Amino acid sequence: MIVIISPLKSLMEEQVAYLNSLGIAAVCITDEANDHAMQDVIQGKYSHVYASPECILATTKWRYIFASKLFLENLSGVANDEAHCISQWGMSSYGRRKESIPFRKWYGNLCELVSLVPSNVNFLIFTATATQSTTDCILDSLHIPVKKVYTVKRSPNRNNLRYSLQYIDNNMPLEMVFRGIINEVFQKGATTERTIIYCQT
């Protein structure tokens, strides 16, 4: 079993639905989870368990789970998805006059989770947006020595993505603005490449 720390409930639910569609037993545990759901986690019913830092660290339910011998025997890893949230949301920032309160303080306390799991359990950290200084901040926050870290770096560049910036006159008819896309849809139908359009409001 692997526990995945994720920042957004909607993201967790989407990933759980996808895994379930593949026949992989996954669940999203929230603050509202009942005792039956928590027992299923302890018993190892799921191979992927999603939860937020707040749910895991701020509730006694998860403390109880991490104290369970059966749960720890089934636990093979803890993954932190979108780990840049540790430095962006979990840390106090120092302003000119006073220290600000973290946006989501439990992200800054994830080192507690590292201390709750046995040393043989893998702790995985995933992010596509961390600079080296952000990575250093994450490892420092989690109290993970650099010598114990194995880093895999891949370029976030996606060759299948293209960006285009176009100035549009407010008086230009929409049919003219989107003529190229409309023509492509007529020609290619369902095989048209996906397009996301951002407009300044």
XYZ file of C-alpha atoms in Angstrom:
201
model
C 0.000 0.000 0.000
C 1.104 3.539 -0.699
C -0.211 6.702 0.970
C -0.312 9.710 -1.344
C -0.318 13.226 0.103
C -2.109 15.592 -2.246
C -3.209 19.232 -1.931
C -6.669 19.222 -3.507
C -9.682 17.028 -2.832
C -10.858 17.321 -6.446
C -7.455 16.169 -7.709
C -7.452 13.207 -5.321
C -10.994 12.177 -6.279
C -10.116 12.391 -9.984
C -7.045 10.182 -9.541
C -8.961 7.693 -7.373
C -11.720 7.431 -9.999
C -9.113 6.817 -12.707
C -7.322 4.119 -10.690
C -10.629 2.436 -9.821
C -11.547 2.411 -13.530
C -8.350 0.397 -14.103
C -9.328 -2.081 -11.394
C -6.847 -0.661 -8.867
C -8.245 -0.344 -5.344
C -7.845 3.307 -4.370
C -9.601 5.615 -1.915
C -9.569 9.260 -0.900
C -9.771 9.676 2.880
C -11.078 13.046 4.064
C -11.858 14.516 7.471
C -15.383 13.115 7.151
C -14.206 9.502 6.757
C -16.030 7.102 9.059
C -14.462 4.405 11.230
C -15.366 1.692 8.709
C -13.343 3.429 5.980
C -10.407 3.851 8.336
C -10.542 0.151 9.254
C -10.463 -0.728 5.551
C -7.254 1.311 5.260
C -5.696 -0.472 8.243
C -6.690 -3.870 6.831
C -4.934 -3.083 3.549
C -8.078 -3.090 1.398
C -6.621 -0.366 -0.828
C -3.307 -0.234 -2.658
C -3.476 3.581 -3.036
C -4.726 5.812 -0.211
C -5.024 9.551 -0.879
C -5.230 12.185 1.866
C -4.337 15.808 2.563
C -1.641 16.836 5.065
C -4.362 18.304 7.291
C -6.306 15.047 7.322
C -3.244 12.985 8.196
C -1.545 15.229 10.740
C -4.377 17.212 12.324
C -6.660 14.295 13.184
C -6.265 11.555 15.770
C -7.696 8.988 13.311
C -4.521 8.926 11.253
C -2.290 8.932 14.322
C -4.122 5.772 15.342
C -3.645 4.273 11.882
C 0.090 4.992 11.822
C 0.365 3.287 15.210
C -1.226 0.122 13.796
C 1.234 -2.714 13.278
C -0.939 -4.219 10.527
C -1.085 -0.917 8.640
C 2.678 -0.417 8.862
C 3.282 -3.971 7.636
C 1.176 -3.204 4.539
C 2.727 0.229 3.959
C 5.374 0.234 1.227
C 5.642 3.965 0.619
C 4.476 7.504 1.243
C 4.320 9.793 -1.780
C 4.046 13.549 -1.641
C 2.458 14.786 -4.853
C 2.877 18.471 -5.739
C 5.651 18.688 -3.123
C 6.438 22.313 -3.967
C 3.362 23.084 -1.813
C 5.585 22.352 1.209
C 7.645 25.472 0.589
C 4.922 27.577 -1.038
C 2.105 26.901 1.439
C 3.651 25.362 4.532
C 6.333 27.879 5.414
C 6.139 31.248 7.103
C 7.255 34.039 4.831
C 9.143 36.951 6.225
C 7.748 40.336 5.297
C 9.135 43.754 6.046
C 7.324 44.101 9.333
C 6.313 40.701 10.641
C 6.326 37.012 9.913
C 3.247 35.846 8.012
C 1.206 32.786 8.893
C 1.544 29.821 6.505
C -1.367 29.341 4.117
C -1.556 25.608 5.005
C 0.617 25.030 8.037
C 0.356 21.229 7.969
C 2.417 21.210 4.787
C 5.225 22.644 6.890
C 4.750 19.861 9.458
C 5.051 16.876 7.115
C 8.328 15.975 8.829
C 6.060 14.492 11.533
C 4.815 12.001 8.957
C 8.384 11.026 8.088
C 8.941 10.237 11.771
C 5.761 8.108 11.974
C 6.753 5.598 9.304
C 9.450 2.922 9.663
C 12.827 3.720 8.118
C 12.419 0.948 5.527
C 9.341 2.655 4.034
C 10.151 4.696 0.937
C 9.287 8.392 1.040
C 8.697 9.748 -2.471
C 8.590 13.433 -3.364
C 7.103 14.559 -6.689
C 7.020 18.013 -8.234
C 7.394 19.420 -11.711
C 7.966 23.017 -10.692
C 10.641 23.073 -7.973
C 13.859 25.002 -8.434
C 16.988 23.741 -6.666
C 16.398 26.154 -3.777
C 12.795 24.916 -3.458
C 14.041 21.316 -3.485
C 16.540 22.148 -0.734
C 13.755 23.806 1.275
C 11.523 20.724 0.886
C 14.247 18.320 2.039
C 15.163 20.601 4.933
C 11.520 20.850 6.011
C 11.118 17.066 5.917
C 14.439 16.563 7.761
C 15.626 14.219 5.038
C 19.430 14.207 4.681
C 20.582 14.880 1.116
C 22.843 11.804 1.234
C 19.720 9.624 1.609
C 17.997 11.165 -1.407
C 17.946 9.654 -4.883
C 16.923 12.340 -7.372
C 15.402 11.746 -10.785
C 15.210 14.909 -12.858
C 13.322 15.174 -16.098
C 12.677 18.272 -18.137
C 9.087 19.495 -17.768
C 9.208 20.562 -21.422
C 6.353 18.940 -23.328
C 7.073 18.654 -27.035
C 3.393 18.097 -27.785
C 2.440 21.548 -26.436
C 2.534 24.760 -28.435
C 1.951 28.294 -27.241
C 0.600 31.123 -29.327
C -0.011 34.713 -28.284
C -2.327 36.756 -30.432
C -3.598 40.308 -30.027
C -7.296 40.567 -30.885
C -9.043 43.817 -31.691
C -12.228 44.157 -29.621
C -14.188 45.010 -32.774
C -13.143 41.847 -34.625
C -16.039 39.363 -35.041
C -15.561 36.084 -33.142
C -15.905 34.104 -36.368
C -12.792 35.880 -37.635
C -10.898 35.415 -34.367
C -11.469 31.658 -34.290
C -11.553 31.004 -38.052
C -8.399 28.834 -37.985
C -9.672 26.647 -35.163
C -13.152 26.378 -36.676
C -11.702 25.277 -40.032
C -9.513 22.695 -38.318
C -12.507 21.260 -36.435
C -14.471 20.985 -39.696
C -11.552 19.219 -41.395
C -10.397 16.896 -38.603
C -13.543 16.428 -36.519
C -12.906 14.408 -33.349
C -9.197 14.074 -34.187
C -8.631 17.827 -33.820
C -5.812 18.596 -31.400
C -6.957 19.885 -28.033
C -6.865 23.640 -27.676
C -7.039 25.765 -24.545
C -7.819 29.429 -25.016
C -7.018 31.995 -22.332
C -8.509 35.453 -22.665
C -7.654 38.586 -20.759
C -10.722 39.827 -18.919
